[in-house]
CSV table of C-alpha atoms and ligand atoms in Angstrom, one decimal:
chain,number,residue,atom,x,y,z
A,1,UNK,CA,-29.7,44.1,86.0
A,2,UNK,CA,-30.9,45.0,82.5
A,3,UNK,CA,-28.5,45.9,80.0
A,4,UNK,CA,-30.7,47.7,77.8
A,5,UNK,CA,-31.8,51.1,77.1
A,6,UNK,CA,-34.6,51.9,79.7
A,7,UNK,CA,-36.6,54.2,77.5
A,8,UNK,CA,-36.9,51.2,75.6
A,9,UNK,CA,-39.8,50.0,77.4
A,10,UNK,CA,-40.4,46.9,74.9
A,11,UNK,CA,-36.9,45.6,74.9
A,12,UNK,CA,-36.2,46.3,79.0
A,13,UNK,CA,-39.5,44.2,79.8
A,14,UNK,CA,-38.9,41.5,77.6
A,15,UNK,CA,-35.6,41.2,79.1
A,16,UNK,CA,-37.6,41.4,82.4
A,17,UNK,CA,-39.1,38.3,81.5
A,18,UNK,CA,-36.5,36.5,80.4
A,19,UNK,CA,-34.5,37.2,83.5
A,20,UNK,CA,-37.1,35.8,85.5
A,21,UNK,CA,-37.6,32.7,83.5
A,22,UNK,CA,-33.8,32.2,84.0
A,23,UNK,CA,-34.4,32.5,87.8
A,24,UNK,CA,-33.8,36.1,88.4
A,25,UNK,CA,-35.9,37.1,91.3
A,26,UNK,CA,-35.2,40.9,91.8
A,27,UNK,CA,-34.8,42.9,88.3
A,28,UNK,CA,-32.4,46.2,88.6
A,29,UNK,CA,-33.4,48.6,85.9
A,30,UNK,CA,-30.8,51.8,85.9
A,31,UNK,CA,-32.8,55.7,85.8
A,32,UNK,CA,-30.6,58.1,84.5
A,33,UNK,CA,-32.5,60.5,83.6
A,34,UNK,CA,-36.2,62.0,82.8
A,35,UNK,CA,-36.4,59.8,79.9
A,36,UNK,CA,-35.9,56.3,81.6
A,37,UNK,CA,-37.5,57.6,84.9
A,38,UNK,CA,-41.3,57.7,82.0
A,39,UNK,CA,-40.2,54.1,81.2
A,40,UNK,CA,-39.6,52.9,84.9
A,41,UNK,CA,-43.3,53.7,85.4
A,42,UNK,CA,-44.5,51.9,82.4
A,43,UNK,CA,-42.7,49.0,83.1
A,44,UNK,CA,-43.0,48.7,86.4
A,45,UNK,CA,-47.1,47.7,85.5
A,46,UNK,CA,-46.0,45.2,82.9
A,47,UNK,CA,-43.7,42.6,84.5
A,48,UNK,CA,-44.3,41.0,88.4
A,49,UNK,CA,-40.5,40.6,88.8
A,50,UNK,CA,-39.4,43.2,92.0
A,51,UNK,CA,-38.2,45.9,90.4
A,52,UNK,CA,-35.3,48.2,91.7
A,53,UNK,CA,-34.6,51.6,90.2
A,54,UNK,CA,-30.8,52.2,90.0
A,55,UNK,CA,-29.7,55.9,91.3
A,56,UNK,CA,-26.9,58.3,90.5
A,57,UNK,CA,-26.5,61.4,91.0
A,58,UNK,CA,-30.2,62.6,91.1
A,59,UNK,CA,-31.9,61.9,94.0
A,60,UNK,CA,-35.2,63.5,92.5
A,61,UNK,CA,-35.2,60.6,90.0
A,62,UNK,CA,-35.0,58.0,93.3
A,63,UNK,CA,-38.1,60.0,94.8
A,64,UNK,CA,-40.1,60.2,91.7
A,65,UNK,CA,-39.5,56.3,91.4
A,66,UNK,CA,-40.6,55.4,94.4
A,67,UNK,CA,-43.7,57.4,93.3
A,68,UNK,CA,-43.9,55.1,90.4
A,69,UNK,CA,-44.0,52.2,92.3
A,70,UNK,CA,-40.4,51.1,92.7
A,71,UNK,CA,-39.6,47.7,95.4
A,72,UNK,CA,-36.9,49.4,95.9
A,73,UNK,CA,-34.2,52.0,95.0
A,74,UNK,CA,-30.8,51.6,94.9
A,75,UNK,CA,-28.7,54.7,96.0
A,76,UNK,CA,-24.9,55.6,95.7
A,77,UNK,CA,-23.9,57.3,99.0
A,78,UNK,CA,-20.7,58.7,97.1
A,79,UNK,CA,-22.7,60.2,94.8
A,80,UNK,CA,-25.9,61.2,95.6
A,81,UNK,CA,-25.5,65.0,97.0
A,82,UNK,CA,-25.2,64.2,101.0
A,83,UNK,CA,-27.2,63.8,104.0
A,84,UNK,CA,-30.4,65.8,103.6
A,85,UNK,CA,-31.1,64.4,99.7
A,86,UNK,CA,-30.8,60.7,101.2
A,87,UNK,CA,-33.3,61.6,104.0
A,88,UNK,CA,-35.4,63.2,101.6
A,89,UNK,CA,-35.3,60.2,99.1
A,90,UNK,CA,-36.2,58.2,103.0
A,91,UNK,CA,-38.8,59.7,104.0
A,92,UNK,CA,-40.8,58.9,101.0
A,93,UNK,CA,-39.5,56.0,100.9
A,94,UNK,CA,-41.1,55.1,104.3
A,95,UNK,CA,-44.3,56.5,103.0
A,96,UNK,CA,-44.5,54.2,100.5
A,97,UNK,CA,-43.1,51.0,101.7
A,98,UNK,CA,-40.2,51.2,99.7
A,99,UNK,CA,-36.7,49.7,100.8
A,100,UNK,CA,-33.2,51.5,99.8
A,101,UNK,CA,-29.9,49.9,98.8
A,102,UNK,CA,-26.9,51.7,100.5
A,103,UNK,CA,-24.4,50.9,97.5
A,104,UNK,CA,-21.4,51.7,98.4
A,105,UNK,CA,-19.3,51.6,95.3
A,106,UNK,CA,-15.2,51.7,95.5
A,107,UNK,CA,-15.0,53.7,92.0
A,108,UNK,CA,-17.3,56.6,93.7
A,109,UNK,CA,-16.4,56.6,97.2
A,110,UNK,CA,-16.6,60.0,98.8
A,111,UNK,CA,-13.6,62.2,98.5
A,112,UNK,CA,-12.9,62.5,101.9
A,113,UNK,CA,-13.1,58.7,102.9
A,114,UNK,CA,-10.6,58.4,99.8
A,115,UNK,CA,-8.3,60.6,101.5
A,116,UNK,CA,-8.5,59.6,105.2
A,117,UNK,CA,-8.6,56.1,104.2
A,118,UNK,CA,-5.8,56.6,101.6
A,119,UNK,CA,-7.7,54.8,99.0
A,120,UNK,CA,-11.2,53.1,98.5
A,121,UNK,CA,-10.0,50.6,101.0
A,122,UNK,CA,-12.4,48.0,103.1
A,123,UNK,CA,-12.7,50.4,105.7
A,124,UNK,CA,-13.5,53.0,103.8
A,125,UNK,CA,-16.3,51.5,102.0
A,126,UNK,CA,-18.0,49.8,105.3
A,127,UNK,CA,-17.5,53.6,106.6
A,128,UNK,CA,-19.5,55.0,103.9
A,129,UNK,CA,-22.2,52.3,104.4
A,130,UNK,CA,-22.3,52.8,107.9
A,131,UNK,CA,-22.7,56.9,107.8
A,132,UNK,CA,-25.2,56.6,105.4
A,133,UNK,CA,-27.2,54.1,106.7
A,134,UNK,CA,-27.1,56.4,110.4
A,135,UNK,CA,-28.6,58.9,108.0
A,136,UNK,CA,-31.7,57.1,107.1
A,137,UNK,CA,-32.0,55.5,110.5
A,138,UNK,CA,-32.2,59.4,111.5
A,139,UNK,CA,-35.5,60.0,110.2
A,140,UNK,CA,-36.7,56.3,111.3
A,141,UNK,CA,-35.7,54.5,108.0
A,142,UNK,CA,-35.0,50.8,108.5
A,143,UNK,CA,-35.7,49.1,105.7
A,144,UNK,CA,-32.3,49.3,104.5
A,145,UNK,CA,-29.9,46.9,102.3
A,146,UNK,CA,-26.2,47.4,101.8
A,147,UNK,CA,-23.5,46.8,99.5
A,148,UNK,CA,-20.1,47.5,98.8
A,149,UNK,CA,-19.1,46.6,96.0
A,150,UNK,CA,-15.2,46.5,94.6
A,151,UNK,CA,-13.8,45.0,91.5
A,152,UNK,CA,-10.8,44.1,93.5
A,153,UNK,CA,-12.2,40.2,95.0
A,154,UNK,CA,-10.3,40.5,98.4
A,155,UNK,CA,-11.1,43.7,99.5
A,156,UNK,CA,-14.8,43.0,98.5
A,157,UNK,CA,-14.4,40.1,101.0
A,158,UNK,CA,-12.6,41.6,103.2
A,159,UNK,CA,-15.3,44.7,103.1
A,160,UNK,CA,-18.1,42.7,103.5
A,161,UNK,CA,-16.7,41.0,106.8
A,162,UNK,CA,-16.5,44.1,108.1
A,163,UNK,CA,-19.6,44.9,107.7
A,164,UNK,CA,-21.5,42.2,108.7
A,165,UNK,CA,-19.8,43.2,111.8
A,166,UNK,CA,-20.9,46.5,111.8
A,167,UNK,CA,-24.6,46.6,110.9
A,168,UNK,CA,-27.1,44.3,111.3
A,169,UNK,CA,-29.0,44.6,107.5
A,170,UNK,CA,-29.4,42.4,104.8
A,171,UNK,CA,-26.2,42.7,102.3
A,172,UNK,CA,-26.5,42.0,99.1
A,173,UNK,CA,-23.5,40.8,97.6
A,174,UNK,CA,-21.2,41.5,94.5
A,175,UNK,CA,-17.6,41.6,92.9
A,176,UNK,CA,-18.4,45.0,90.5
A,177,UNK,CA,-17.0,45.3,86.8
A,178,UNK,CA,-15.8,41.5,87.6
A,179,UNK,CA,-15.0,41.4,83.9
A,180,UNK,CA,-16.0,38.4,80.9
A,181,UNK,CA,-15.6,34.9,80.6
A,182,UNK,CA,-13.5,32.6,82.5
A,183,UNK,CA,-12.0,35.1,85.0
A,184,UNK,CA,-15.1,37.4,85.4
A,185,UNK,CA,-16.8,33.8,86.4
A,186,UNK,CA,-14.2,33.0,88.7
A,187,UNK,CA,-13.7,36.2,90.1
A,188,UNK,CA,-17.4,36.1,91.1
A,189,UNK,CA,-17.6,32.9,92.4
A,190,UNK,CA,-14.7,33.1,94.5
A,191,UNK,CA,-15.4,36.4,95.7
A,192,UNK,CA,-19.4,35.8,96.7
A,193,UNK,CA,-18.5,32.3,97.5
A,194,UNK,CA,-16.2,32.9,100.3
A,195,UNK,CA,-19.1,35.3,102.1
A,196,UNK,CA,-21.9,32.7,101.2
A,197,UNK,CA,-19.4,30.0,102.9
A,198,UNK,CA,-19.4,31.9,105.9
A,199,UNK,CA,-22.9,32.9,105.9
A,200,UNK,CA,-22.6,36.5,104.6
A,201,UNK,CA,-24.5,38.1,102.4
A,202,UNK,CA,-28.5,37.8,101.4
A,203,UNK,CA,-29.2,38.3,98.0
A,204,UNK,CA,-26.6,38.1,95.2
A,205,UNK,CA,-25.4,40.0,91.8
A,206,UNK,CA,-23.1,38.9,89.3
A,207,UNK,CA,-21.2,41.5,87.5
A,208,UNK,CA,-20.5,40.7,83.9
A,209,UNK,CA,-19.4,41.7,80.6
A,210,UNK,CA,-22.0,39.3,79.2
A,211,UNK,CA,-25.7,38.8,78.8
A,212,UNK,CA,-27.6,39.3,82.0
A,213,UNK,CA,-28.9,35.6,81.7
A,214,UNK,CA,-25.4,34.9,81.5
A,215,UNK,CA,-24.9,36.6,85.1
A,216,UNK,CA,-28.2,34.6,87.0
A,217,UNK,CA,-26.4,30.8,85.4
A,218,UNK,CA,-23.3,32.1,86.9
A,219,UNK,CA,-25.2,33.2,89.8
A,220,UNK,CA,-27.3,30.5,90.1
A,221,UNK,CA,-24.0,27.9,90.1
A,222,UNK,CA,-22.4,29.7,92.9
A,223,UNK,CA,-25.8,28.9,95.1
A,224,UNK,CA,-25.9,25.6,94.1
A,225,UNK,CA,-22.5,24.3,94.4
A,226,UNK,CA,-22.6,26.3,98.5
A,227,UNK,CA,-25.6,24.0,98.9
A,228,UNK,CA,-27.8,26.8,99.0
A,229,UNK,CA,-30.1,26.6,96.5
A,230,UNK,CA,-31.5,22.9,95.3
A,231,UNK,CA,-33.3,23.2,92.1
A,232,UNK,CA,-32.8,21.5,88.8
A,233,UNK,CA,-29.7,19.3,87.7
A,234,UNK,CA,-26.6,19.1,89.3
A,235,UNK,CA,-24.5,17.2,86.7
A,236,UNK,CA,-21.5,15.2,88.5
A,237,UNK,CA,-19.2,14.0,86.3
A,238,UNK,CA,-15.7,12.2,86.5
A,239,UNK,CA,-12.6,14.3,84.7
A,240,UNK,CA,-12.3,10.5,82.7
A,241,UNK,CA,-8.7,8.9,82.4
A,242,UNK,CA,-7.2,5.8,81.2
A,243,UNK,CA,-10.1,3.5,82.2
A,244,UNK,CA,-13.0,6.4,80.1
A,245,UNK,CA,-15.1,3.9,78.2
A,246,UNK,CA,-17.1,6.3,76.7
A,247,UNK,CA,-16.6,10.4,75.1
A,248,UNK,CA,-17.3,11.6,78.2
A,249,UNK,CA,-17.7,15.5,77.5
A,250,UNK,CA,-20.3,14.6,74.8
A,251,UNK,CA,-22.0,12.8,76.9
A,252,UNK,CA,-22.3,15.0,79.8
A,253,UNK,CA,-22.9,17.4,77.4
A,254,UNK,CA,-26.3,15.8,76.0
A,255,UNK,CA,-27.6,14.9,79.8
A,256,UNK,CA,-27.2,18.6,80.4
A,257,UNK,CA,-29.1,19.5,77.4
A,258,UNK,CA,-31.5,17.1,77.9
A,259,UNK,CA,-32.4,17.9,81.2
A,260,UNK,CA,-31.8,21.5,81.0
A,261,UNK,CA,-35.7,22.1,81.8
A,262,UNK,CA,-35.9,20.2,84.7
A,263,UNK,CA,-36.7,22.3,87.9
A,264,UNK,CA,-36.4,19.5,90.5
A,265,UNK,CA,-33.5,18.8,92.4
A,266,UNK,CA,-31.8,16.2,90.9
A,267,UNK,CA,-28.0,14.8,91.0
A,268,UNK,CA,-27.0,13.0,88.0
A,269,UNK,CA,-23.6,11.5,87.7
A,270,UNK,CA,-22.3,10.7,84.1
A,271,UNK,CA,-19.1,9.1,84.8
A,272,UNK,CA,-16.5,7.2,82.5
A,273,UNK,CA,-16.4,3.7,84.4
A,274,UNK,CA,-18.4,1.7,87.3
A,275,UNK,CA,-15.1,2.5,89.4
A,276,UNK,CA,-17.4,5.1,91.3
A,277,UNK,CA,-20.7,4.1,90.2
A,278,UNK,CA,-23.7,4.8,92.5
A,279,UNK,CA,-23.1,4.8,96.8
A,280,UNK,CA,-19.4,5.0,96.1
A,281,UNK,CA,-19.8,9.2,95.9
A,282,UNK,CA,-22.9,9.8,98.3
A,283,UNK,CA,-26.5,9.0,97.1
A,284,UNK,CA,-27.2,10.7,93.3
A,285,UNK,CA,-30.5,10.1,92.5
A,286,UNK,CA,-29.7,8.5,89.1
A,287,UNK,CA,-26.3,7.3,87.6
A,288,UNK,CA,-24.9,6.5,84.4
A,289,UNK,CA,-21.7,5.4,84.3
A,290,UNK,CA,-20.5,4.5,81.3
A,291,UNK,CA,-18.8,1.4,80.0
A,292,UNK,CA,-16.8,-0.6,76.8
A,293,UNK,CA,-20.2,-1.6,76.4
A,294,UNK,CA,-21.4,1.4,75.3
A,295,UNK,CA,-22.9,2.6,78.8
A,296,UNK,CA,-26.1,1.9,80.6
A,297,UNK,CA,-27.8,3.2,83.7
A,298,UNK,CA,-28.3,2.3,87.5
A,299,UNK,CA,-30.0,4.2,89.1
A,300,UNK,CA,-28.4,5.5,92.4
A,301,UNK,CA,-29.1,5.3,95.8
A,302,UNK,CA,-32.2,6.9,97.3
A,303,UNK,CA,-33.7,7.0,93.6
A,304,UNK,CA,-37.2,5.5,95.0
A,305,UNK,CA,-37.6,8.5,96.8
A,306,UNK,CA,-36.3,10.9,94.2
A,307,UNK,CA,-38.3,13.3,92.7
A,308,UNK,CA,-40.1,11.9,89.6
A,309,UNK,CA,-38.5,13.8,86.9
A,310,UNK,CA,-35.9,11.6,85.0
A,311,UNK,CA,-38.1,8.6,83.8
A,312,UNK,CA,-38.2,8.5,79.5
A,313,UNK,CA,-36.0,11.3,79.3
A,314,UNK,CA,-33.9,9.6,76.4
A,315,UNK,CA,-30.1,11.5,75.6
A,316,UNK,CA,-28.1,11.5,72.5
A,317,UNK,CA,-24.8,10.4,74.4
A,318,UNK,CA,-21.7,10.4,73.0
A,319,UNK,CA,-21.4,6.4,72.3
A,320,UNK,CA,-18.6,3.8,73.3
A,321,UNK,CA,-14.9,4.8,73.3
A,322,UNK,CA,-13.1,1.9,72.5
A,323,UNK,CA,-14.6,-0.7,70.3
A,324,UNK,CA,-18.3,-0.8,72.0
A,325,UNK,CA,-21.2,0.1,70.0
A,326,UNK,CA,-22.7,3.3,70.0
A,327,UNK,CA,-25.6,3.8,71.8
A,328,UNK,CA,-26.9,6.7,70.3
A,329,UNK,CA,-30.2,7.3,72.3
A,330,UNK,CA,-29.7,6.4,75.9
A,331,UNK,CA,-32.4,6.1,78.3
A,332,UNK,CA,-31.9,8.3,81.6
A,333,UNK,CA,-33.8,7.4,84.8
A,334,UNK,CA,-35.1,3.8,83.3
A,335,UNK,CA,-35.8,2.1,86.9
A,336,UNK,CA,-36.9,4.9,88.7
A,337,UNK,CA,-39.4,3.9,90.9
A,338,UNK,CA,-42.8,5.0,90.0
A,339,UNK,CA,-41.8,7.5,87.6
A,340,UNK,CA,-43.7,9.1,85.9
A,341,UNK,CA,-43.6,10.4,82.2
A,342,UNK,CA,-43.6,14.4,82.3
A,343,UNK,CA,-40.0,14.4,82.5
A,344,UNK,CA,-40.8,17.3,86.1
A,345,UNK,CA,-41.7,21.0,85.8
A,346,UNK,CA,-40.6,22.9,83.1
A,347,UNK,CA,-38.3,26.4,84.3
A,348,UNK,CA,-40.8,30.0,83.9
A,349,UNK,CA,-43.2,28.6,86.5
A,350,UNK,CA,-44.5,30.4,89.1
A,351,UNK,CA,-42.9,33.8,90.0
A,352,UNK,CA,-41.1,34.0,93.3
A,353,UNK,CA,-42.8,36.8,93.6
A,354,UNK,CA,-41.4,39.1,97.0
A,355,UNK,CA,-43.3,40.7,99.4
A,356,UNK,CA,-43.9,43.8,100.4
A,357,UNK,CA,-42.6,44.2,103.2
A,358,UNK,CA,-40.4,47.4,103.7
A,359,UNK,CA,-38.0,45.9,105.7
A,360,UNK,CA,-36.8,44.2,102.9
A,361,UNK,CA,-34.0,43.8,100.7
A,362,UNK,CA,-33.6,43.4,97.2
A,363,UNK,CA,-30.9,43.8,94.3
A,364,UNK,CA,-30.5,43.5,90.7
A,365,UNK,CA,-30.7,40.6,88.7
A,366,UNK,CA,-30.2,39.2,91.9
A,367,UNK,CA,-31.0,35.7,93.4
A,368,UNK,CA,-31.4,35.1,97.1
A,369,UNK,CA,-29.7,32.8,99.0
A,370,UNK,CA,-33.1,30.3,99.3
A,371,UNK,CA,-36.4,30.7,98.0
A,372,UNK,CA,-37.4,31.4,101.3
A,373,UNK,CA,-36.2,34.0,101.2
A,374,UNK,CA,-37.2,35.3,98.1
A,375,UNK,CA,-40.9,35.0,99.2
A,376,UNK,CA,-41.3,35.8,102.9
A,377,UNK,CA,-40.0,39.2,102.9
A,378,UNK,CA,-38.5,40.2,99.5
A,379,UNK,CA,-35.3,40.7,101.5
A,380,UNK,CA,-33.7,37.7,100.4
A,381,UNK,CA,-33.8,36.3,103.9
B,401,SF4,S1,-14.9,7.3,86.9
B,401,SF4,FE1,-13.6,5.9,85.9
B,401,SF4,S2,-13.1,7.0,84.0
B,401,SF4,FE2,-13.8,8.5,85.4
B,401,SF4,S3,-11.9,9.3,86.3
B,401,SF4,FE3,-12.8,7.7,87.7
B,401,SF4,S4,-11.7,5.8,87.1
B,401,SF4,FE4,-11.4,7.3,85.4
């Protein structure tokens, strides 16, 4: 989701942009009011990104986005003025091929679930969800996402069990106002990992008190360490101990950098010894353990077939711990089969652009769980 003003038309597309190069595949833009609703329009025609207009309150502002050419439109059930405004907002909606998000927030739920429920519990949230989304399906509306967000992590996961239970759309996932740094991170990962695990959830937020580029790495991780998502490095690297021949962090650090443009899948393990160089820990495509010596590369099993991305890719590492001499400009992926010189794809190619289709979801700075997904419907599935 964009973080800055919306009226600022300039600033919100170039952070567009950079969202997408980053990986984003759905941008969230929040409408709050007449002002931002003239910039919505605007910048819906200058970035391809799907673009989701963010609702409070107003359920004008949701209609007149839709108008302006919203993917989709994001609306809070707790606050959005009841039953007839939503199936108003619908029914154009469905005129235009526009999906809705049901977000179901736990810091606006409706009084009265508050009450019944005795708090913004798990039930209470999937109950909002599910009477709203009986609302649109009233007037034929189908093209429907949900969330239910809470900043607490276990009733988020315990909320979004029970509604994959309960209705049968695409749920996009989140830990809301999950906080900065350290905990914020792990707060997210744990709480959209667990639901990812079990195969819950479609297209993912994270929620922080950071940049938004910050919140598609984050979000980006938690794919890629499920399994979900393959695409660019995955470093794997030993936590060093006695037998560390080389600075271990440093060196990790420069492979990173290094290959930090790299778009291919591709497993590289930077460890501190040959005690699990390559086939001992599954089949990385290349390895480079390091050693007294100073370090030096094997590549790992199943490298001939790897993708060719790592060949003359040369890495300030961090040198020999230990007596050996620094090696100061290491080569990465020398013995690669075939490989060729480009170094692979650079990240901001082509936009995983979603469809149409109004059965779709999407969400806010979001990524879905496979690029699939991301292309065939615009739902994340
Ligand atoms: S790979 Fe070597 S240095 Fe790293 S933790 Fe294992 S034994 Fe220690």
């Amino acid at each position: 989701m964009t973080k800055t003003d919306t009226r600022d038309v300039g600033a919100t597309v170039r952070q567009l942009r950079a969202l997408e190069r980053a990986g984003c595949e759905i941008g969230r833009v929040a409408v709050p009011d007449h002002g931002a609703l003239a910039a919505f329009a605007r910048i819906r025609g200058k970035v391809g990104l799907p673009l989701v207009a963010d609702i409070h309150f107003d359920h004008r502002l949701a209609i007149a986005c839709i108008e302006a050419g919203a993917d989709k439109v994001r609306i809070n059930p707790g606050n959005i003025g009841g039953t007839a405004r939503m199936q108003e907002v619908a029914r154009r909606a469905l005129a235009r091929g526009c999906a809705i998000r049901v977000g179901v927030n736990a810091g606006s739920l409706e009084k009265e679930l508050f009450a019944k429920h005795g708090g913004a519990t798990p039930a209470a949230l999937v109950e909002s969800a599910v009477r709203a989304v009986r609302d649109l399906e009233a007037v034929g509306f189908r093209a429907i996402v949900v969330s239910l967000k809470a900043s607490s992590v276990p009733h988020t996961i315990a909320a979004y069990r029970l509604a994959a239970r309960a209705l049968h759309y695409p749920l996009h996932l989140g830990v809301t106002e999950a906080g900065f740094g350290l905990a914020g991170i792990v707060k997210s990962a744990i709480g959209t990992g667990a639901l990812l695990a079990d195969g819950i959830g479609d297209t993912l937020r994270v929620s922080l008190t950071d940049s938004p580029l910050a919140e598609v790495r984050v979000a980006r991780e938690i794919l890629a360490a499920l399994g979900l998502r393959r695409e660019g490095v995955e470093i794997v690297s030993c936590p060093t101990c006695g037998r560390c021949g080389v600075d271990l962090q440093r060196t990790a650090r420069a492979v990173r950098r290094s290959l930090a443009d790299v778009v291919e899948p591709l497993t590289v393990a930077v460890m501190g010894c040959p005690s699990t160089a390559p086939g001992r820990r599954g089949p990385p495509t290349s390895v480079w353990p390091g050693g007294r010596e100073g370090g030096h590369l094997q590549p790992g099993a199943g490298v001939e077939n790897g993708p060719r991305v790592a060949h003359d890719r040369r890495v300030d590492g961090g040198g020999a711990r230990g007596g050996g001499p620094a090696r100061p400009r290491q080569r990465l992926g020398e013995g690669c089969s075939g490989a060729g010189r480009s170094g692979g794809r650079r990240r901001g190619r082509s936009t995983r652009r979603c469809g149409s289709s109004p059965s779709g979801s999407a969400a806010s700075s979001t990524v879905s769980r496979s690029p699939a997904c991301a292309r065939s419907t615009g739902c994340g599935r």
